[in-house]
Short mmCIF file of C-alpha atoms in Angstrom, two decimals:
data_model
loop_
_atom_site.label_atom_id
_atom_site.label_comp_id
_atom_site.label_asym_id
_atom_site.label_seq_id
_atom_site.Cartn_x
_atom_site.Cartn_y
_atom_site.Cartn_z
CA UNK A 1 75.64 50.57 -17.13
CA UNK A 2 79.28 51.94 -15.67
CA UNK A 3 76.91 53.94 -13.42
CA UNK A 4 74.96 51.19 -11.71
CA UNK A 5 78.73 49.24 -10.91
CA UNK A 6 78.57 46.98 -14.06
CA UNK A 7 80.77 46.29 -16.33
CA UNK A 8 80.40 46.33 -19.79
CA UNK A 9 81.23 43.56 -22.15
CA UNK A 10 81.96 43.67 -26.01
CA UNK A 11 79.28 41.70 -27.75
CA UNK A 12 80.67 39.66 -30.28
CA UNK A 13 78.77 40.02 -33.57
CA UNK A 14 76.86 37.50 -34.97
CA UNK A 15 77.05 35.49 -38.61
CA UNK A 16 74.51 36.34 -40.92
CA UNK A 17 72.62 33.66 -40.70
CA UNK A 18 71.92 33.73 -37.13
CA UNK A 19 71.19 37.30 -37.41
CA UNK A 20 68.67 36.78 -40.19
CA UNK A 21 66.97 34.14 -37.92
CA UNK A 22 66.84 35.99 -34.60
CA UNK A 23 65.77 39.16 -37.05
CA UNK A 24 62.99 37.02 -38.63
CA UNK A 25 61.67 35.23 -35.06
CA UNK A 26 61.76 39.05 -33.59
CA UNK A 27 59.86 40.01 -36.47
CA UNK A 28 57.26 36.56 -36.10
CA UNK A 29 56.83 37.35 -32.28
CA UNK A 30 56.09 41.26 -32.63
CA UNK A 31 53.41 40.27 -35.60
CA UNK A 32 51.65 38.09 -33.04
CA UNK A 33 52.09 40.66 -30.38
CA UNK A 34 50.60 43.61 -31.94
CA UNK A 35 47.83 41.17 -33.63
CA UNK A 36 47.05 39.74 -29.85
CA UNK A 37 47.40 43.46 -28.79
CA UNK A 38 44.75 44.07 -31.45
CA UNK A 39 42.63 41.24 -31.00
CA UNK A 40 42.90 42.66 -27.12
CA UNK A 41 41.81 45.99 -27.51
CA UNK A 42 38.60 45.27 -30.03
CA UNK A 43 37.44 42.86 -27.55
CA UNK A 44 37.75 45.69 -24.37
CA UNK A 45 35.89 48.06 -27.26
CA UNK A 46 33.23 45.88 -28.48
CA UNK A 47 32.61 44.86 -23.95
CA UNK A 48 32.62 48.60 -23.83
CA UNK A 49 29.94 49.16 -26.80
CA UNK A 50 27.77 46.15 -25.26
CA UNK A 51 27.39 47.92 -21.65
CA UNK A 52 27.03 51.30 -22.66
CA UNK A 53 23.97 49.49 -24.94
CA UNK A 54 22.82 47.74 -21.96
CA UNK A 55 23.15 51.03 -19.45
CA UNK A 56 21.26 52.69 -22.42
CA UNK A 57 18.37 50.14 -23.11
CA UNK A 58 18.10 50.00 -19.10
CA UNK A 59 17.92 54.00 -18.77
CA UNK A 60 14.71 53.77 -21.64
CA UNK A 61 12.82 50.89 -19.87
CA UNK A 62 13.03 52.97 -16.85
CA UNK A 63 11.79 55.93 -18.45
CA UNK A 64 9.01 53.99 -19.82
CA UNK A 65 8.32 52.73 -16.46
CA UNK A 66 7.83 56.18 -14.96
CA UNK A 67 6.14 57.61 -17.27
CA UNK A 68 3.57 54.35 -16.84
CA UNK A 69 3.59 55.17 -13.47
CA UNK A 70 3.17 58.91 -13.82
CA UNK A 71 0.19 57.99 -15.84
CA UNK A 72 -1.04 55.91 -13.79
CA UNK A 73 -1.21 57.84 -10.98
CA UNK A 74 -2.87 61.03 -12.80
CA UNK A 75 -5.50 58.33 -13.75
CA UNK A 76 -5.94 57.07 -10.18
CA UNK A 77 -5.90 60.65 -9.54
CA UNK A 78 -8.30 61.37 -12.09
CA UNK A 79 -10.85 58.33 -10.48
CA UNK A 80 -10.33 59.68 -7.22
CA UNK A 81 -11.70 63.05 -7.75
CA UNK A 82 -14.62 61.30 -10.12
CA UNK A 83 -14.95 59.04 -6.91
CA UNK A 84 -15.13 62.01 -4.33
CA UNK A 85 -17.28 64.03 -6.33
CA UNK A 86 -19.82 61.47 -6.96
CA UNK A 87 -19.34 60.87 -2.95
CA UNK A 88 -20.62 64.37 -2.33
CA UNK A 89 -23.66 64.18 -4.72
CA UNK A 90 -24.43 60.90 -3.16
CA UNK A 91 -24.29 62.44 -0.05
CA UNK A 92 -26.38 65.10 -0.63
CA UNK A 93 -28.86 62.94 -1.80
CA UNK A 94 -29.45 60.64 0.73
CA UNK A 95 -29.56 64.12 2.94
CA UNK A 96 -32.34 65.23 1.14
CA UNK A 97 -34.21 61.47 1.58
CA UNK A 98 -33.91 62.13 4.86
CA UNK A 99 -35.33 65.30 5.22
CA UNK A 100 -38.60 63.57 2.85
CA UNK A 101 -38.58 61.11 5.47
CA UNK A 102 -38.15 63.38 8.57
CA UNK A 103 -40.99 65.65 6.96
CA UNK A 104 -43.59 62.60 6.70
CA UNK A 105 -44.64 60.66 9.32
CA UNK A 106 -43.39 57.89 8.79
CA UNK A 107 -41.55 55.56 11.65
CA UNK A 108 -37.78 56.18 12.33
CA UNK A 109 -37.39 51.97 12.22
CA UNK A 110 -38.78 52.17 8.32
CA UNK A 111 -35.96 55.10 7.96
CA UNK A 112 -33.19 52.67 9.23
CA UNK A 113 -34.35 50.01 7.53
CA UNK A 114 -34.25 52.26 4.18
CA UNK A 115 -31.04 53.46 4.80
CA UNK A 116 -29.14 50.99 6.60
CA UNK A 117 -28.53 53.23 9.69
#
């Protein structure tokens, strides 16, 4: 303290009762301290242990939601190719009714009619 310009006092000492007392309310006050401190640091712990349950749960329901949609889309994938191929046969099909129908003789207007041309 004589190097920040104060001066130092003598501290007179203290009766042992007082002493005992201040001893004993230190000791009270640093009890609840460390048990507040505790109480503190469980609750910071147990928030922690919450969101990295939450971040966790939220990671595996988006997981499961991708692979939903990852199945979904090989099964729309899957329809689509059913859907084209059955395009192409139908196709075909109504090419070769129309080469039966060219090859008769019968009117074009029966054709369109038949077909919705």
């Amino acid at each position: 303290m004589r190097l920040l310009g104060h001066k130092v006092k003598d501290i007179k000492p203290l009766n042992e009762a007082a002493a005992v007392s201040r001893g004993a309310d230190m000791m009270g006050e640093g009890f609840i301290y460390s048990v507040s401190l505790t109480t503190v640091a469980a609750e910071v712990y147990r928030r922690d242990k919450i969101a990295e349950v939450k971040t966790a749960e939220k990671k595996r329901a988006e997981r499961e939601k991708e692979e939903q949609m990852a199945k979904r889309f090989q099964n729309l994938h899957q329809e689509l190719a059913a859907l084209t191929q059955r395009s192409e046969v139908l196709t075909r099909e109504v090419s070769l009714l129309k080469d039966k129908m060219a090859a008769t003789d019968q009117p074009k207007s029966l054709i369109s009619r038949v077909l919705n041309l």
